[in-house]
Coordinates of C-alpha atoms in Angstrom, one line a residue:
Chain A
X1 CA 101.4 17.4 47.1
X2 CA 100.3 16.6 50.6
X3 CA 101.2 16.9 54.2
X4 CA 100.9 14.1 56.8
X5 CA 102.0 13.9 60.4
X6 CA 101.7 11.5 63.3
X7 CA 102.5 12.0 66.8
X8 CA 102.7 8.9 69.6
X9 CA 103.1 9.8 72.7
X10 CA 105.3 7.7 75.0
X11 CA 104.6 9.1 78.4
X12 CA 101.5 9.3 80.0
X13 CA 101.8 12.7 81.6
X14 CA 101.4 13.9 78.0
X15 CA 98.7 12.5 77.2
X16 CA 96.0 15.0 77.9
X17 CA 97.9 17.6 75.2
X18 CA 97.7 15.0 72.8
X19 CA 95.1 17.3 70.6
X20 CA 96.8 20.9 71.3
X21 CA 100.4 19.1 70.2
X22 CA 98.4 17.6 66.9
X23 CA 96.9 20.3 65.8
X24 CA 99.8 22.6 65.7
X25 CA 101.9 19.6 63.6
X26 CA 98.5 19.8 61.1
X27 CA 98.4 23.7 60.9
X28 CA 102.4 23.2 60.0
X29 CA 101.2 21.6 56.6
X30 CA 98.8 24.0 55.6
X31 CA 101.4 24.9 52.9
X32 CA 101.6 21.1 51.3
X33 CA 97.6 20.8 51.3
X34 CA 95.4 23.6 51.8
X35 CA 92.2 22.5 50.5
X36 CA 91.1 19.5 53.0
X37 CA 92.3 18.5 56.1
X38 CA 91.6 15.1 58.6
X39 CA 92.7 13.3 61.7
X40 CA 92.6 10.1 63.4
X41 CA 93.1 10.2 67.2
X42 CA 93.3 7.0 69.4
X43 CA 91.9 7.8 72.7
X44 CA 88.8 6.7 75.6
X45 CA 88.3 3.5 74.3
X46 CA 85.3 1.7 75.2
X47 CA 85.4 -1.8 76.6
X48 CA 84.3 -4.8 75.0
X49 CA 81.8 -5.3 73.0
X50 CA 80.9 -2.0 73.0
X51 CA 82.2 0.0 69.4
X52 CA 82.5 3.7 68.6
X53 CA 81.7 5.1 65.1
X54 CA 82.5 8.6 63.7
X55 CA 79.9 9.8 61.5
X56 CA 79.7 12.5 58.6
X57 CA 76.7 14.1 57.1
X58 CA 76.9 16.3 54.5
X59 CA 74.0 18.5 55.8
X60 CA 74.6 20.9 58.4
X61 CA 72.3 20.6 61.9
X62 CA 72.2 17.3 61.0
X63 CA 69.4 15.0 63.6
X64 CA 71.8 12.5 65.3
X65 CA 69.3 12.0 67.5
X66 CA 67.2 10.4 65.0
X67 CA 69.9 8.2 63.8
X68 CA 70.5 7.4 67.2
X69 CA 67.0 6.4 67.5
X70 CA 66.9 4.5 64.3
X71 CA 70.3 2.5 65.6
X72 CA 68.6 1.9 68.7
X73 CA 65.5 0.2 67.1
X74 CA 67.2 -1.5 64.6
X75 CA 69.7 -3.2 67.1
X76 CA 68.5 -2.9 70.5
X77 CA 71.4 -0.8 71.5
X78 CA 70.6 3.1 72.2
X79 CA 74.3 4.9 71.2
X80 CA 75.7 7.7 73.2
X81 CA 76.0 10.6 71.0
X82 CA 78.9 13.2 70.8
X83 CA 78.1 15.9 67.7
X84 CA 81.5 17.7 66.7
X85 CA 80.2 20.0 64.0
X86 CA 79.1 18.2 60.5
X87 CA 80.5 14.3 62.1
X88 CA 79.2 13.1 65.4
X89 CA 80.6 10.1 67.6
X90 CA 78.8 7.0 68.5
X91 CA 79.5 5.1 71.6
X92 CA 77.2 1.9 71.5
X93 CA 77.1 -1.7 72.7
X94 CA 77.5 -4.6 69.8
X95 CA 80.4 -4.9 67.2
X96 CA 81.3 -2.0 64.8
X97 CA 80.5 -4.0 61.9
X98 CA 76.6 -4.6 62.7
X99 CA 76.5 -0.7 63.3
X100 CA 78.2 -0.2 59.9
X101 CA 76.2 -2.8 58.0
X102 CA 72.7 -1.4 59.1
X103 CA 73.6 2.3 58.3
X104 CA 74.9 1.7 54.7
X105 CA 71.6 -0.5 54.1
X106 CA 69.5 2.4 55.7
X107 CA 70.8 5.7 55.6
X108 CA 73.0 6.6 52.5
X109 CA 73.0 10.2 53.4
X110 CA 75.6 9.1 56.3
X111 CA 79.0 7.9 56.0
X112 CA 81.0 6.3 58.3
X113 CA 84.2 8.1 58.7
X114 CA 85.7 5.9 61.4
X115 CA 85.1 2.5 64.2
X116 CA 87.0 0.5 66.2
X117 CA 87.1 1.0 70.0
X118 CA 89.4 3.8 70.3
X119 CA 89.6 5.6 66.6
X120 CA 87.8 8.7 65.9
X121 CA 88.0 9.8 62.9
X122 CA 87.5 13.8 61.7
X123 CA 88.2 15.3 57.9
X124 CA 87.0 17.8 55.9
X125 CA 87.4 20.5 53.2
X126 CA 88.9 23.8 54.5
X127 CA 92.7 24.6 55.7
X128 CA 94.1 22.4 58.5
X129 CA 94.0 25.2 61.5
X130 CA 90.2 26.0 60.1
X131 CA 89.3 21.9 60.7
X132 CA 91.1 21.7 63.7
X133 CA 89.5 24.7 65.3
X134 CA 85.9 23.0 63.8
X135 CA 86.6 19.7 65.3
X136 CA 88.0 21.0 68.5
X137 CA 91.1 18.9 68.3
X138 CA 93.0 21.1 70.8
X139 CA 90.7 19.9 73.9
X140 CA 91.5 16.1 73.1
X141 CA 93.4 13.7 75.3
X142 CA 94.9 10.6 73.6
X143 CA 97.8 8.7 73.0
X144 CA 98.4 9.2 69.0
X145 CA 97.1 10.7 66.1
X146 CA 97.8 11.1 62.5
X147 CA 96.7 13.4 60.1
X148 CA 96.4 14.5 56.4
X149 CA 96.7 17.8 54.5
X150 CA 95.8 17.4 51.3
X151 CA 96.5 19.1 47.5
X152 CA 94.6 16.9 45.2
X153 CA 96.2 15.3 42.5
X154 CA 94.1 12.0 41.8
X155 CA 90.4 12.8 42.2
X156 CA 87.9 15.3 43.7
X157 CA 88.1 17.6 46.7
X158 CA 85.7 16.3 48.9
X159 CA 85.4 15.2 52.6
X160 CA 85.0 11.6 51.2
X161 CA 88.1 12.0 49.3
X162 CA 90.0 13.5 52.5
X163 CA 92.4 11.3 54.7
X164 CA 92.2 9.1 56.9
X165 CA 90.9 6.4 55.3
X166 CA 89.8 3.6 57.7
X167 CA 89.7 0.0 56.3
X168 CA 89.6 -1.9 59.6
X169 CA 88.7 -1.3 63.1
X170 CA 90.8 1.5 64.6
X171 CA 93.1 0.8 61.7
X172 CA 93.8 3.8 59.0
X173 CA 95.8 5.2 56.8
X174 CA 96.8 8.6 55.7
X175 CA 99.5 9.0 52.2
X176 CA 101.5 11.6 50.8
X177 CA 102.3 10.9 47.1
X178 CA 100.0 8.8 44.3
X179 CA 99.3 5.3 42.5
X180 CA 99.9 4.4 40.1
X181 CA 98.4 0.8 40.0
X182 CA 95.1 1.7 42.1
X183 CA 93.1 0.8 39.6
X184 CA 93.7 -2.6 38.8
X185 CA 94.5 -3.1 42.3
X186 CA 90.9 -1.7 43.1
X187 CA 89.0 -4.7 40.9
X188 CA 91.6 -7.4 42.4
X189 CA 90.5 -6.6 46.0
X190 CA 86.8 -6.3 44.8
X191 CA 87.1 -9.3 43.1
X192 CA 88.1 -10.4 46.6
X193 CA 84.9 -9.2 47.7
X194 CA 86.0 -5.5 49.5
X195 CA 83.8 -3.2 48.5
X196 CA 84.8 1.0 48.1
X197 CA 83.3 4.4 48.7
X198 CA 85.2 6.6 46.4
X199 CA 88.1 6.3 43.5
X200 CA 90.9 7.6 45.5
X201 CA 93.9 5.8 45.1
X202 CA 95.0 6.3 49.1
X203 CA 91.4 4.4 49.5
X204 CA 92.4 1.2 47.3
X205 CA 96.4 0.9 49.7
X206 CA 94.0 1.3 53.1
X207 CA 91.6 -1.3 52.1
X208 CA 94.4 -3.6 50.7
X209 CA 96.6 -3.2 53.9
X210 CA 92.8 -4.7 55.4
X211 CA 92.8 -7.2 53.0
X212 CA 96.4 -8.4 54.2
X213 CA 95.9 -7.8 57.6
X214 CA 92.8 -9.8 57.3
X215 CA 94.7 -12.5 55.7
X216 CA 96.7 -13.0 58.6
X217 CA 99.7 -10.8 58.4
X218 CA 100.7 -8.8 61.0
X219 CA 101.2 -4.6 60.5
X220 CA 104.8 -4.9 59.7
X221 CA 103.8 -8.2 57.1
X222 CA 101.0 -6.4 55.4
X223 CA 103.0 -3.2 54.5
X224 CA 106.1 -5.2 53.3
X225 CA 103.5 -6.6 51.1
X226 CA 102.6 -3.6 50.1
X227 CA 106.2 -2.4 49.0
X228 CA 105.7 -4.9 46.0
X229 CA 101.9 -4.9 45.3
X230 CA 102.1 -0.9 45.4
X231 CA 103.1 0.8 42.5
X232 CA 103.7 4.8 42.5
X233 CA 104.7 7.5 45.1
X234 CA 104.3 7.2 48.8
X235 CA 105.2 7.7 52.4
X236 CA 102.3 6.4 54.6
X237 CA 101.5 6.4 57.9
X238 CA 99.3 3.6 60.1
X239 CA 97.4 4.5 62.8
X240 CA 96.2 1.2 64.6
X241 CA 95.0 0.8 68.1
X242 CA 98.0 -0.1 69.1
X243 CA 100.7 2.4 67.6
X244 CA 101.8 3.9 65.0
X245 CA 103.8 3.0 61.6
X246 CA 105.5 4.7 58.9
X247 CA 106.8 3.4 55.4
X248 CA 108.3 4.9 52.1
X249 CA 108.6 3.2 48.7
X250 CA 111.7 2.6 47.2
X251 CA 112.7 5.6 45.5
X252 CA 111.7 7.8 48.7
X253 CA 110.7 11.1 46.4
X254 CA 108.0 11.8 49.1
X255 CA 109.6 13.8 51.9
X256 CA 109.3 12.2 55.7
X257 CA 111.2 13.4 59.3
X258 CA 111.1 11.1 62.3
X259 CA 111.8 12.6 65.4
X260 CA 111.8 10.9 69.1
X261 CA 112.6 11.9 72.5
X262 CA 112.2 10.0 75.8
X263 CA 108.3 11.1 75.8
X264 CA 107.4 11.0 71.9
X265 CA 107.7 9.9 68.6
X266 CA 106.9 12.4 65.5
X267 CA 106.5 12.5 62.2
X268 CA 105.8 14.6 59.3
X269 CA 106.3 15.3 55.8
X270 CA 108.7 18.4 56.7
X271 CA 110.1 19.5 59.9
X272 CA 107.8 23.0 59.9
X273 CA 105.1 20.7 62.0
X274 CA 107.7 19.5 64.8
X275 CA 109.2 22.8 65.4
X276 CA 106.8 23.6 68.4
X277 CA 106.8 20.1 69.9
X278 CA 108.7 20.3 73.4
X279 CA 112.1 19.3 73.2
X280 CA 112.3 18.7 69.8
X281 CA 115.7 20.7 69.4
X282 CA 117.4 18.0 72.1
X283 CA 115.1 15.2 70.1
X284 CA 117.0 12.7 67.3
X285 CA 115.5 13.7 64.4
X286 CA 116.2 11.7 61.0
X287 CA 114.3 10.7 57.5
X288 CA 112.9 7.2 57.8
X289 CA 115.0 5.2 54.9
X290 CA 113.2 3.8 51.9
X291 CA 111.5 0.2 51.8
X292 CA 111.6 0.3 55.7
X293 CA 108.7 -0.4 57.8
X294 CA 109.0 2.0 61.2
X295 CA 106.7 1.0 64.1
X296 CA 105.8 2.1 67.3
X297 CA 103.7 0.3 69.6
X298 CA 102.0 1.1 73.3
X299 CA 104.1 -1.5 75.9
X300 CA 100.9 -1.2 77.8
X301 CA 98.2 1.3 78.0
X302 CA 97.5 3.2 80.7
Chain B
X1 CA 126.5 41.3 63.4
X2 CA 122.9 41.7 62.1
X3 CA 121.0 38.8 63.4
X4 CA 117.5 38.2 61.8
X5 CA 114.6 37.0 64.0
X6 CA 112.4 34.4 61.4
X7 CA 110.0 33.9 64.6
X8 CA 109.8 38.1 64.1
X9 CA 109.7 38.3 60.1
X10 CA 109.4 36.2 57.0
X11 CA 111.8 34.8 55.0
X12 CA 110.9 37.0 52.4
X13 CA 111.5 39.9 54.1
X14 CA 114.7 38.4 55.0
X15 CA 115.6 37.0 51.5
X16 CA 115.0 40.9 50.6
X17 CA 117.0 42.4 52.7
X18 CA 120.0 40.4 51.4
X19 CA 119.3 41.0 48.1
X20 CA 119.1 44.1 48.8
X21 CA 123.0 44.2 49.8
X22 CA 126.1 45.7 47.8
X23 CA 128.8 43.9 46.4
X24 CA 130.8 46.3 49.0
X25 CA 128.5 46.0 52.0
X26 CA 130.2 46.4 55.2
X27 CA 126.9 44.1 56.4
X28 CA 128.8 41.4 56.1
X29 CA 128.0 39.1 58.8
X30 CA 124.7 37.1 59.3
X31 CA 123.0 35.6 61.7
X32 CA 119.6 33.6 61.5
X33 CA 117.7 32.5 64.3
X34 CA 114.5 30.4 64.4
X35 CA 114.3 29.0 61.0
X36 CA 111.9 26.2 62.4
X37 CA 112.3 24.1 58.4
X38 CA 111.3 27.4 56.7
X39 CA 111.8 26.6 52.7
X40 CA 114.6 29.1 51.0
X41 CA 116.3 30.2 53.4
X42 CA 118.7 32.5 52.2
X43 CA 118.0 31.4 48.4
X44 CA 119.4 33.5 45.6
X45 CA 122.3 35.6 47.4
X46 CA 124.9 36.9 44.8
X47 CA 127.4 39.0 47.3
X48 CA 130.4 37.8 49.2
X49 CA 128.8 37.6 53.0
X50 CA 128.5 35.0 55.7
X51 CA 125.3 34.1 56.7
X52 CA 125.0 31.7 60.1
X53 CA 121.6 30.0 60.5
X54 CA 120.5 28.8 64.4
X55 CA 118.5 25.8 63.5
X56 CA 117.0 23.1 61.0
X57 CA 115.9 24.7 57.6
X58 CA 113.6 23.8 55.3
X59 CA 113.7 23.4 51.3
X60 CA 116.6 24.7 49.1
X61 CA 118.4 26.7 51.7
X62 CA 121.3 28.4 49.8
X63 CA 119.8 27.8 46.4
X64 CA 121.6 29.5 43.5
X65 CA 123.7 31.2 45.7
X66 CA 126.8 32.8 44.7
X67 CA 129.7 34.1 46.5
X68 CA 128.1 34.1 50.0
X69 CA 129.4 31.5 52.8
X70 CA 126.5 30.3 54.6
X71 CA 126.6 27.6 57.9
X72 CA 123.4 26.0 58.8
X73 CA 123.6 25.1 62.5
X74 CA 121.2 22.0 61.5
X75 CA 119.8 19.8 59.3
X76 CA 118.7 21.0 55.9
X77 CA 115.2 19.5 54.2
X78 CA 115.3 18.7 50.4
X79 CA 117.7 20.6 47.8
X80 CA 120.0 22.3 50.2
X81 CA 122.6 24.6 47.7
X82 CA 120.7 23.4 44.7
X83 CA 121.8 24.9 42.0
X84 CA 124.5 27.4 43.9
X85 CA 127.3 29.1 41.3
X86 CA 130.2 29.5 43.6
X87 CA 130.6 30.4 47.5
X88 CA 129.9 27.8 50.1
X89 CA 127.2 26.5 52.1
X90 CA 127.7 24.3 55.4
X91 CA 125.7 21.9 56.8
X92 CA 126.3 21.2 60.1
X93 CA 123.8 18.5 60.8
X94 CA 122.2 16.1 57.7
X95 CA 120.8 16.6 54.1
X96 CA 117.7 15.6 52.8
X97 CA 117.6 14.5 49.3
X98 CA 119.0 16.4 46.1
X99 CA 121.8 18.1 48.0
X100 CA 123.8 20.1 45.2
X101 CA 121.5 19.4 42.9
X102 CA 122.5 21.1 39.8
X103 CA 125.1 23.3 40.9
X104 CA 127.6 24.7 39.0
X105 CA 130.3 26.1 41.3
X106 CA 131.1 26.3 45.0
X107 CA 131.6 24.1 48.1
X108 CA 128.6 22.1 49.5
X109 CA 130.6 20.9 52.8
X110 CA 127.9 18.3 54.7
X111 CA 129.1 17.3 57.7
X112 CA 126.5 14.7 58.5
X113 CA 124.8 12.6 56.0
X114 CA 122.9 13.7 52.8
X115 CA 120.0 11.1 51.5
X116 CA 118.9 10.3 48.0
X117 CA 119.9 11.8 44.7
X118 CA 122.9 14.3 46.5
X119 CA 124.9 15.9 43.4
X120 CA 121.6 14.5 41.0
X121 CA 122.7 16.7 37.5
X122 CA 125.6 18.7 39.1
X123 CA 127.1 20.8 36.7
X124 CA 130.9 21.8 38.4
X125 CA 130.1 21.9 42.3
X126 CA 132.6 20.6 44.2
X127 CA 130.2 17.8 47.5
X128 CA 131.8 16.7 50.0
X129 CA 129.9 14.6 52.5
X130 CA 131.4 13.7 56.2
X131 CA 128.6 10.5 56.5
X132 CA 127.2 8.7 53.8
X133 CA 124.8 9.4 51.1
X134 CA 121.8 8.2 50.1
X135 CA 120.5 6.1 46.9
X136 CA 121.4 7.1 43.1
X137 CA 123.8 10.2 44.2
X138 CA 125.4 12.0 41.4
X139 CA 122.5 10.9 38.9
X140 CA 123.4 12.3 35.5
X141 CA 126.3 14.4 37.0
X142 CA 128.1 16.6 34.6
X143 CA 130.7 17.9 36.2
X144 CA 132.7 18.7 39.4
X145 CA 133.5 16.1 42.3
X146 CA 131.1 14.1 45.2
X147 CA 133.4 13.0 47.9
X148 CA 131.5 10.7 49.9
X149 CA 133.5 9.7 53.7
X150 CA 131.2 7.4 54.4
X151 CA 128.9 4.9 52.4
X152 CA 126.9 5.4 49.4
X153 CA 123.6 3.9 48.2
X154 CA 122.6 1.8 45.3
X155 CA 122.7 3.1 41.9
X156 CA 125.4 5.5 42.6
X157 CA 126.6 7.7 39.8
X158 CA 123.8 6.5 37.1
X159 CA 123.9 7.6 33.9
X160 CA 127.2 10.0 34.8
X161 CA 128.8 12.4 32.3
X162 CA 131.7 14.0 33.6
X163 CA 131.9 14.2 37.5
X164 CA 134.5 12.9 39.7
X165 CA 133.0 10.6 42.5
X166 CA 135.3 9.6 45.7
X167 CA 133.8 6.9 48.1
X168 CA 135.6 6.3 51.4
X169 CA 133.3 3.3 52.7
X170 CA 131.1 0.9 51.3
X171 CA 129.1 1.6 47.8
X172 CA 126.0 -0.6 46.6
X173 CA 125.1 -1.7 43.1
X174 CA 126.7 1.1 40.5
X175 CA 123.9 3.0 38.2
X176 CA 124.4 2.7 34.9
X177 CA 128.0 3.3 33.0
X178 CA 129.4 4.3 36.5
X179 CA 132.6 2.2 36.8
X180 CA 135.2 2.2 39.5
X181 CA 138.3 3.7 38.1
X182 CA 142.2 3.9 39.0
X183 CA 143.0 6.0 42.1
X184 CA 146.4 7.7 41.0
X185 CA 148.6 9.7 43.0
X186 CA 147.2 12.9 41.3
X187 CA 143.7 12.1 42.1
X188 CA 144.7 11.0 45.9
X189 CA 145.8 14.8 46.2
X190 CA 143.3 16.6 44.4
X191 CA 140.5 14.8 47.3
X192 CA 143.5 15.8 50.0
X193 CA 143.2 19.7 49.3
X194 CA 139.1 19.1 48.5
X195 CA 139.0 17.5 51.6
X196 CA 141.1 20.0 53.3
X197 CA 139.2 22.9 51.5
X198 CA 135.8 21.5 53.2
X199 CA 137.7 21.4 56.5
X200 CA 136.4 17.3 56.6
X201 CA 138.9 15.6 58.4
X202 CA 139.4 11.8 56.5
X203 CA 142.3 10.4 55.5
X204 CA 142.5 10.2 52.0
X205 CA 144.1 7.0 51.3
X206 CA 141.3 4.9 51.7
X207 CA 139.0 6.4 49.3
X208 CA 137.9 4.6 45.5
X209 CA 137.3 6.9 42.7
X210 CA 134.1 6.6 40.4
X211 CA 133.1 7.9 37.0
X212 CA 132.0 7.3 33.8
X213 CA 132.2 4.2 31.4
X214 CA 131.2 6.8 28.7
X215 CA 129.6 3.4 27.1
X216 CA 126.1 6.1 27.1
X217 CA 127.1 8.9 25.6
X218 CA 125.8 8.5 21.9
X219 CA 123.0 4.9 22.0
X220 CA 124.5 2.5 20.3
X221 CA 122.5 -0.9 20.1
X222 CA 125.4 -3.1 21.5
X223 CA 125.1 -1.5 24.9
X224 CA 121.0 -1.6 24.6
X225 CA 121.9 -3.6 28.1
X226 CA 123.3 -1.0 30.0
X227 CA 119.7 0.6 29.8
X228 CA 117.9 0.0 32.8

């Protein structure tokens, strides 16, 4: 069992409680996954070409000032650093995927959690009101987030098995339910040259919803893909720089509520994480049908 | 009127204290406020009182519940009145999956829509759903009646034993060994007093009744097809 929730906010006056919202909706799941918690949250983009990278290490007091260094010799571009307890974000001139590239030649002890130009991404072990409270998700600004609460059922509890998983810049994926396929699904998409960081199965549906969206297909293509390359137990959401999506399999054993009012869209795997969003009692609330793609989508930021 | 506060006190302590009550209790009348989707909401109550709830619920509100008349002023999450024995439980707003799952007696009155798997294994519960239901509804359902208003989704009735379906509007694919069956006059009034027992107002006359082909019951290899 785990809990997910996204929350997209429509109008712009909200935007700054984007973080105090969220992490209420991922304290609401503490119940469906207690022993690891993450976020994505879509906000302060930087401009082109400039990237931003989220970065875990495992060891605590961590010197991001030496990787910063190191970045800055290796590619002539000195990062702006931003150190939220054991992950630290990197703003930096030059594409995401040179940054990546050079840091998993050069420094194995540091995983890239997120990059893109607006995605951060945050997870760890602990109890969702314990990560958010680490992570300072409160004091964020934004305009969407999704999130993961996780009870493992597939592999270890680790902060490299915890949600989001990012597959593409500012494009990730969180998953309440299991694979069954993953693993031959796994060696087709390495076969297809995509390479993988752990053996969780929510891994092996982000970086195939890459592989698709790489291909050509758009969001709402990739995931309808994925309804027949996908075998098992899911309701996913998509975080993208753009919006937010949401998607069942056919059977639809994995709980999901949509709610939406004139200022925002919400979702969760049970209504406990909406009840303190405002209006949510005047809101339409109903459970996303099975083999549906849902999308939202900014009509232009602000 | 005792009216319970679940932003004040948990829904065990709640769940306790109608437990807790008499066959002859002149506590009699229930209200809850703030359930926010709490799971079991007034699970497990075996004396004849009303209980009113102020708000969405979680998981298997009413479960097992027996004799009590309970109104949720909301939706319901997964399993509302799963496995009730008798009494009835109201849902104002919509059903998640496995509404009635189980039960053996009582009214489930849903006067929105349920989704997937409503009546799944129902064992003598009388359903009877305003809106439309969602995918394989009344899976395996032993006995008692679904009366569906609206719609209902693929696979409906699958693998049936002895329950009584009624479908008002459209139905998908049927599950396996679920046939349509002759609507008589008998069975057109027996859905007009369910109907009027639930307090669902839909005229009966349009409705097709469902049940089994019995072709399941004991395998034989000749309907290996039916399988599926």
């Amino acid at each position: 069992m785990c809990g997910i929730v996204g929350l997209f906010l429509k109008n712009p006056a909200l935007r700054d409680e984007l973080g105090a919202r969220f992490a209420t909706m991922l304290a609401g799941m503490a119940d469906r996954g207690p022993d690891s918690a993450g976020l994505a949250v879509f906000h302060d983009p930087v401009s082109e070409p400039d990237c931003k990278l989220t970065l875990f290490a495992a060891r605590p007091e961590h010197d991001w000032n030496a990787v910063g260094g190191a970045l800055a010799a290796a590619l002539g571009a000195t990062p702006d650093i931003e150190v939220r307890s054991n992950h630290a974000v990197l703003r930096m001139a030059g594409t995401a995927s040179r940054a990546v590239a050079w840091l998993a030649a050069n420094r194995p002890d540091i995983r890239v959690m997120g990059y893109g130009r607006l995605i951060e991404v945050f997870k760890d072990k602990g109890l969702p009101d314990e990560i958010a409270a680490r992570f300072r998700v409160g004091e964020m600004g934004g305009t969407h987030a999704i999130g993961h609460t996780r009870m493992a059922t597939e592999s270890a509890v680790t902060t490299e098995h915890s949600h989001p998983f990012i597959a593409a810049d500012d494009v990730c994926l969180v998953h309440n339910g299991s694979l069954s396929n993953h693993n031959r699904l796994r060696l087709w998409l390495r076969r297809r040259g995509l390479d993988f960081e752990s053996d969780n199965d929510t891994e092996v549906a982000a970086r195939y919803f890459a592989h698709r969206l790489d291909e050509g297909a758009s969001l709402k293509e990739a995931m309808e893909a994925g309804l027949q390359d996908l075998d098992g137990f899911y309701t996913f959401a998509v975080g993208t720089a753009d919006g937010f999506a949401v998607l069942r399999d056919a059977f639809a054993c994995k709980p999901a509520v949509l709610a939406e009012n004139d200022d925002w869209v919400a979702m969760a795997s049970e209504f406990r994480s909406l009840a303190d969003l405002p209006g949510v009692n005047e809101a339409k609330i109903w459970e996303p049908e099975p083999s549906t793609v849902y999308m939202w989508s900014l009509e232009g930021r602000s | 009127m005792t009216t319970v506060d679940l932003s004040a006190c948990s829904v065990r302590e709640l769940n306790a204290r109608l437990h807790a009550l008499a066959a002859d209790t002149n506590e009699t009348a229930w209200r809850v406020t703030e359930p926010r989707g709490a799971h079991a909401v007034a699970a497990g109550l075996t004396v004849p009182v009303s209980v009113e709830i102020d708000g969405h619920v979680g998981y298997y509100c009413g479960g097992m519940n027996q004799e009590a008349a309970l109104t949720v002023n909301g939706h319901c999450g997964t399993g509302v009145g799963e496995n009730m024995m008798s009494g009835t439980v109201r849902v104002r707003g919509n059903a998640s999956q496995c509404a009635g799952a189980s039960a053996h007696g009582g009214l489930l009155a849903i006067e929105g829509d349920a989704g997937p798997r409503c009546g799944i294994s129902m064992k003598g519960v009388d359903i009877v759903v305003r809106g439309s239901v969602g995918h394989m509804s009344a899976f395996m359902a032993q006995s008692g009646t679904l009366v569906v208003c609206g719609d209902a989704g693929e696979d409906l009735g699958d693998s049936i034993y002895e329950a009584v379906i009624y479908v008002g509007g459209a139905t998908g694919r049927l599950g396996a060994d679920c046939v349509e069956k002759d609507m008589t006059r008998a069975h057109r009034d027996r859905l007009s007093a369910l109907l009027e027992r639930a307090g669902i107002d839909a005229d009966p006359a349009g409705f097709r009744r469902f049940g089994s082909a019995r072709r399941l019951y004991h395998f034989h290899v000749d309907n290996a097809d039916a399988y599926r």
